[in-house]
XYZ file of C-alpha atoms in Angstrom:
388
model
C 0.000 0.000 0.000
C 2.854 2.392 0.777
C 4.378 1.887 -2.683
C 1.009 2.408 -4.399
C 0.317 5.606 -2.440
C 3.728 6.999 -3.316
C 3.185 6.352 -7.009
C -0.452 7.370 -7.410
C -0.971 10.018 -4.701
C 2.208 11.997 -5.217
C 1.071 14.977 -3.137
C 0.198 12.922 -0.057
C 2.359 11.453 2.666
C 1.775 7.964 3.997
C 2.128 7.627 7.767
C 1.683 4.870 10.321
C -0.875 4.866 13.122
C 0.703 5.944 16.417
C -1.996 4.182 18.403
C -1.005 0.785 17.023
C 2.693 1.534 17.606
C 2.138 2.544 21.231
C -0.019 -0.554 21.735
C 2.807 -2.829 20.561
C 5.514 -1.034 22.548
C 4.887 -2.765 25.948
C 5.230 -6.233 24.389
C 8.264 -5.328 22.244
C 10.232 -3.256 24.806
C 10.780 -5.093 28.127
C 11.430 -1.984 30.234
C 8.561 0.043 28.804
C 6.054 -0.590 31.611
C 8.249 -0.215 34.708
C 10.725 2.425 33.510
C 9.128 5.873 33.423
C 12.121 7.515 31.694
C 12.008 5.060 28.775
C 8.267 5.509 28.397
C 8.491 9.325 28.526
C 11.309 9.467 25.972
C 9.395 7.142 23.645
C 6.262 9.317 23.702
C 8.352 12.475 23.277
C 9.869 10.963 20.144
C 6.398 10.293 18.809
C 4.838 13.775 18.952
C 6.698 16.162 21.290
C 9.865 16.952 19.329
C 10.165 20.075 17.196
C 13.399 19.164 15.427
C 15.540 16.220 14.397
C 18.217 17.051 16.976
C 15.681 16.920 19.768
C 14.340 13.628 18.430
C 17.830 12.082 18.382
C 18.520 13.273 21.912
C 15.380 11.648 23.323
C 15.921 8.474 21.293
C 19.508 7.982 22.477
C 18.472 8.697 26.048
C 15.765 6.016 25.808
C 18.255 3.505 24.386
C 20.838 4.222 27.097
C 18.455 4.242 30.061
C 16.718 1.021 29.057
C 19.797 -0.780 27.660
C 17.935 -1.348 24.385
C 20.900 -1.395 22.001
C 20.050 -4.857 20.668
C 16.284 -4.430 20.479
C 15.371 -5.422 16.920
C 11.904 -3.852 16.996
C 13.262 -0.420 17.982
C 15.901 -0.623 15.257
C 13.277 -1.323 12.609
C 11.086 1.422 14.054
C 13.963 3.903 13.900
C 14.575 3.092 10.242
C 11.019 4.151 9.354
C 10.883 7.071 11.822
C 9.709 9.458 9.117
C 6.469 7.476 8.801
C 5.336 7.759 12.426
C 7.092 10.661 14.178
C 5.584 14.136 13.864
C 9.097 15.588 13.970
C 9.652 14.785 10.308
C 6.194 15.838 9.121
C 6.032 19.449 10.255
C 5.571 20.684 6.699
C 2.308 18.749 6.117
C -1.183 19.880 7.080
C -2.391 16.849 9.062
C -4.807 18.684 11.429
C -3.249 16.875 14.388
C -4.455 13.421 13.282
C -2.002 10.869 14.655
C -3.934 7.634 14.178
C -6.632 6.045 12.021
C -9.281 7.600 14.256
C -11.341 8.795 11.297
C -11.680 5.279 9.951
C -12.343 3.790 13.367
C -15.057 6.322 14.165
C -16.739 5.604 10.807
C -16.636 1.880 11.550
C -18.098 2.504 14.985
C -20.989 4.502 13.511
C -21.716 1.871 10.871
C -21.647 -0.908 13.445
C -24.283 0.954 15.413
C -26.757 1.107 12.539
C -26.567 -2.578 11.568
C -26.033 -6.011 13.073
C -24.306 -9.146 11.778
C -27.730 -10.716 11.276
C -29.209 -7.701 9.453
C -30.330 -8.039 5.866
C -28.780 -5.975 3.094
C -31.849 -3.724 2.865
C -31.737 -3.060 6.601
C -28.054 -2.093 6.387
C -28.709 0.439 3.627
C -31.738 1.911 5.398
C -29.667 2.284 8.567
C -26.899 4.001 6.609
C -29.415 6.409 5.052
C -30.738 7.335 8.495
C -27.202 7.836 9.767
C -26.190 10.061 6.843
C -29.411 12.086 7.144
C -28.683 12.703 10.837
C -25.151 13.871 9.945
C -26.520 16.272 7.335
C -29.156 17.553 9.738
C -26.491 18.268 12.359
C -24.396 20.022 9.716
C -27.326 22.210 8.686
C -27.974 23.085 12.320
C -24.332 24.037 12.776
C -24.392 26.165 9.609
C -27.474 27.963 10.869
C -25.836 28.656 14.236
C -22.709 29.992 12.524
C -24.702 32.353 10.314
C -27.380 33.518 12.761
C -25.776 33.248 16.191
C -23.043 35.298 17.894
C -20.168 33.726 19.777
C -19.768 34.598 23.445
C -16.163 35.743 23.877
C -14.208 34.883 26.997
C -11.937 37.891 26.565
C -14.239 40.553 25.168
C -11.685 43.371 24.958
C -9.432 41.488 22.520
C -9.501 42.758 18.945
C -8.093 39.458 17.633
C -10.938 37.456 19.151
C -13.513 39.887 17.793
C -12.042 39.598 14.305
C -11.698 35.809 14.226
C -15.139 35.211 15.786
C -16.650 36.656 12.602
C -14.396 34.611 10.303
C -13.997 31.143 11.802
C -16.777 28.644 12.268
C -17.969 28.102 15.818
C -15.932 24.982 16.516
C -12.752 26.272 14.893
C -13.079 29.527 16.814
C -13.276 27.495 20.041
C -9.877 25.950 19.196
C -8.453 29.349 18.267
C -9.758 30.939 21.466
C -8.178 28.149 23.511
C -4.794 28.758 21.860
C -5.186 32.477 22.487
C -5.960 32.038 26.188
C -3.035 29.614 26.601
C -0.746 32.096 24.879
C -1.852 35.066 26.961
C -1.937 33.279 30.320
C 0.471 30.363 29.934
C 3.354 31.554 27.724
C 6.172 33.863 28.801
C 8.611 35.811 26.632
C 12.055 35.202 28.099
C 14.295 36.847 25.507
C 14.224 39.102 22.452
C 16.796 39.418 19.668
C 16.510 42.035 16.924
C 17.997 41.187 13.559
C 17.107 44.590 12.107
C 14.406 47.220 12.483
C 11.586 44.940 11.331
C 12.639 41.321 12.052
C 12.666 40.210 15.680
C 13.268 36.772 17.235
C 11.377 36.018 20.437
C 12.121 33.117 22.776
C 9.101 31.815 24.675
C 8.500 29.267 27.438
C 5.450 27.667 29.024
C 4.439 28.230 32.621
C 3.558 24.541 32.936
C 6.278 22.709 34.930
C 5.642 19.564 32.849
C 7.289 21.270 29.845
C 10.451 21.982 31.827
C 12.858 24.454 30.285
C 11.840 23.782 26.693
C 11.832 26.905 24.546
C 10.082 27.895 21.328
C 11.461 30.463 18.887
C 9.125 32.907 17.138
C 10.379 35.090 14.282
C 8.195 38.184 13.855
C 8.020 40.792 11.100
C 6.806 44.062 12.583
C 5.826 45.509 9.184
C 3.668 42.730 7.738
C 2.790 41.035 11.085
C 3.961 37.740 9.612
C 5.256 35.256 12.185
C 6.693 31.750 12.234
C 7.193 29.478 15.220
C 9.575 26.583 15.703
C 6.677 24.332 16.736
C 5.182 24.703 13.213
C 1.677 24.669 14.651
C 0.117 26.650 11.813
C 1.763 24.510 9.126
C 0.464 21.259 10.667
C -2.922 22.242 12.150
C -3.956 25.338 10.190
C -4.377 27.498 13.331
C -1.942 29.928 14.890
C -0.156 28.441 17.887
C -0.163 29.931 21.383
C 3.425 31.190 20.989
C 2.624 33.404 17.989
C -0.585 34.640 19.619
C 1.457 35.577 22.691
C 3.709 37.726 20.519
C 0.690 39.292 18.803
C -0.756 40.185 22.179
C 2.615 41.578 23.259
C 2.904 43.760 20.151
C -0.786 44.803 20.399
C -1.645 43.448 16.966
C -5.329 44.167 16.346
C -5.839 42.118 13.179
C -4.046 38.988 12.055
C -3.092 38.685 8.359
C -5.689 37.105 6.107
C -3.274 34.346 5.061
C -3.550 32.858 8.561
C -7.319 32.303 8.256
C -7.784 29.283 6.014
C -10.955 29.155 3.927
C -11.626 25.568 4.929
C -12.131 26.729 8.538
C -14.153 29.864 7.797
C -17.905 30.408 7.785
C -17.851 30.891 4.011
C -16.077 27.612 3.278
C -19.161 25.909 1.845
C -20.205 29.005 -0.077
C -16.792 29.341 -1.709
C -16.886 25.673 -2.734
C -20.440 25.315 -4.033
C -21.069 28.905 -5.144
C -17.852 30.121 -6.772
C -17.396 33.766 -7.708
C -15.866 32.772 -11.061
C -15.682 29.641 -13.204
C -12.373 27.841 -13.409
C -10.952 27.087 -16.848
C -9.265 23.848 -15.789
C -12.301 21.558 -15.983
C -13.233 21.923 -19.648
C -12.226 18.352 -20.462
C -14.918 16.852 -18.231
C -18.445 17.731 -19.346
C -19.959 16.594 -16.042
C -17.683 18.748 -13.880
C -18.111 21.753 -16.157
C -21.915 21.403 -16.163
C -22.081 21.173 -12.362
C -19.786 24.155 -11.930
C -21.782 26.201 -14.434
C -25.056 25.332 -12.689
C -23.673 26.411 -9.306
C -22.383 29.661 -10.757
C -25.719 30.360 -12.484
C -27.630 29.671 -9.272
C -25.422 32.073 -7.338
C -25.847 34.683 -10.082
C -29.646 34.364 -9.937
C -29.551 34.648 -6.156
C -27.456 37.818 -6.252
C -29.755 39.715 -8.647
C -32.822 39.193 -6.464
C -34.481 42.504 -5.680
C -32.662 44.501 -8.397
C -34.687 45.024 -11.598
C -31.816 46.575 -13.539
C -29.535 43.671 -12.745
C -32.212 41.159 -13.795
C -32.740 42.911 -17.145
C -29.004 42.997 -17.739
C -28.689 39.284 -16.968
C -31.571 38.357 -19.303
C -30.235 40.462 -22.199
C -26.721 39.112 -21.710
C -27.992 35.514 -21.682
C -29.932 36.077 -24.920
C -26.864 37.525 -26.626
C -24.717 34.722 -25.267
C -27.170 32.088 -26.512
C -26.995 33.445 -30.071
C -23.211 33.558 -29.950
C -23.085 29.956 -28.754
C -25.343 28.845 -31.637
C -23.036 30.536 -34.143
C -19.951 28.956 -32.555
C -21.504 25.485 -32.642
C -22.557 25.906 -36.294
C -19.092 27.116 -37.277
C -17.456 24.196 -35.499
C -19.746 21.674 -37.233
C -19.017 23.233 -40.627
C -15.302 23.159 -39.953
C -15.528 19.523 -38.861
C -17.394 18.607 -42.060
C -14.879 20.432 -44.219
C -12.028 18.536 -42.633
C -13.516 15.181 -43.737
C -12.293 14.110 -47.208
C -14.886 13.628 -49.926
C -13.996 9.966 -50.295
C -14.885 9.285 -46.674
C -18.199 11.095 -46.718
C -21.146 8.683 -46.854
C -24.690 9.741 -47.614
C -27.259 7.699 -45.755
C -30.917 7.841 -46.782
C -33.257 7.042 -43.933
C -36.541 5.364 -44.991
C -39.612 4.642 -42.985
C -39.810 1.076 -41.667
C -42.348 -1.251 -43.397
C -45.781 -1.354 -41.869
C -46.684 -4.668 -40.305
C -49.701 -5.714 -38.380
C -48.760 -6.590 -34.817
C -49.733 -9.949 -33.453
C -52.758 -10.237 -31.212
C -54.393 -6.988 -32.387
C -57.855 -7.171 -33.997
C -59.715 -4.484 -35.905
C -63.104 -5.726 -34.672
C -65.312 -3.491 -32.609
C -64.700 -3.730 -28.896
C -67.784 -5.060 -27.118
C -69.347 -3.546 -24.062
C -69.397 -5.292 -20.733
C -73.083 -6.311 -20.998
C -72.454 -7.946 -24.359
C -69.548 -9.930 -22.992
C -71.654 -10.942 -20.016
C -74.607 -12.035 -22.227
C -72.390 -14.287 -24.291
C -70.983 -15.861 -21.213
C -74.532 -16.499 -19.918
C -75.526 -18.294 -23.129
C -72.501 -20.531 -22.954
C -73.288 -21.413 -19.388
C -76.962 -22.258 -20.156
C -76.056 -24.418 -23.143
C -73.552 -26.214 -21.018
C -76.251 -26.967 -18.471
C -78.641 -28.259 -21.126
C -76.004 -30.543 -22.502
C -75.389 -32.054 -19.125
C -79.071 -32.580 -18.549
């Protein structure tokens, strides 16, 4: 499967499920259960390292503390470390998914709507009910995002006011959590200025569990662009608490638009299904082009509602466009016919098929119900006389 994914899905990255790896670790590593240092280093190598140097430091510490130099399973796991450790996948938007939880949750839902003894029709009806409930919940969430206002925890923050009108409700909850952690749980311990606009900030967490680990944030004071060593935005699509701490320190009132992804915004579905313009990359597929044109036309009709001048302009433009399309189609057919040599042109004369009388059809007059009943009565009486 890994080879097929690499060949066919060239823009994707195949990774292994961390849940299955951590489940096998106690049986493959003898000192995993009773040695807390080995267990902590192993989990840090999985998803707590921000660089390759930090990963190597934790890995060597785990090997030395547990005397695991000859452990074959750990050697094989280290050879494929780029497939399971988040350290080597900081440049991929994975939304924080570390296991096959999406597949498992789908299996769990499908198991709930059917049983091993269920018929095929019952399975499909259960799936239809499940999908309809998902769509109903999605419509309810869309309605809440469009009609409802989010209650801010920190109402005097300009960043929260801005993002509450851009993100969906659930994504804003994640963003607000990062913001509160950055404001209340992150400290700026040092500041280095490269020049008048580029500054490097060194941050730390107040949580003792993180120890003396530091994160480096490079900030551009002119464009408000920032980048953190944790690569939180690159992997999850939301600004991390370290960058938000710097924004709060510099009193930034509006984050750049490039940090608000469309897939997490309230207008994500509108931008997908109702595009502002038609792309020119789907002309080869008639089905895709027809669907995209229908969505664009529906959005155009929705936008001209209530404006008579706009409606008249749309109708006149469509009439002109229809005539132009007819001329283009006629010209293309003529050009196609001219390109065919005379020797290959075949004239086919279509004649009407011969008339034949179908079987079982009679031209006799159709009898009424009382006539059919009278005939049946005569047959019955004659039959009785014959028997007598």
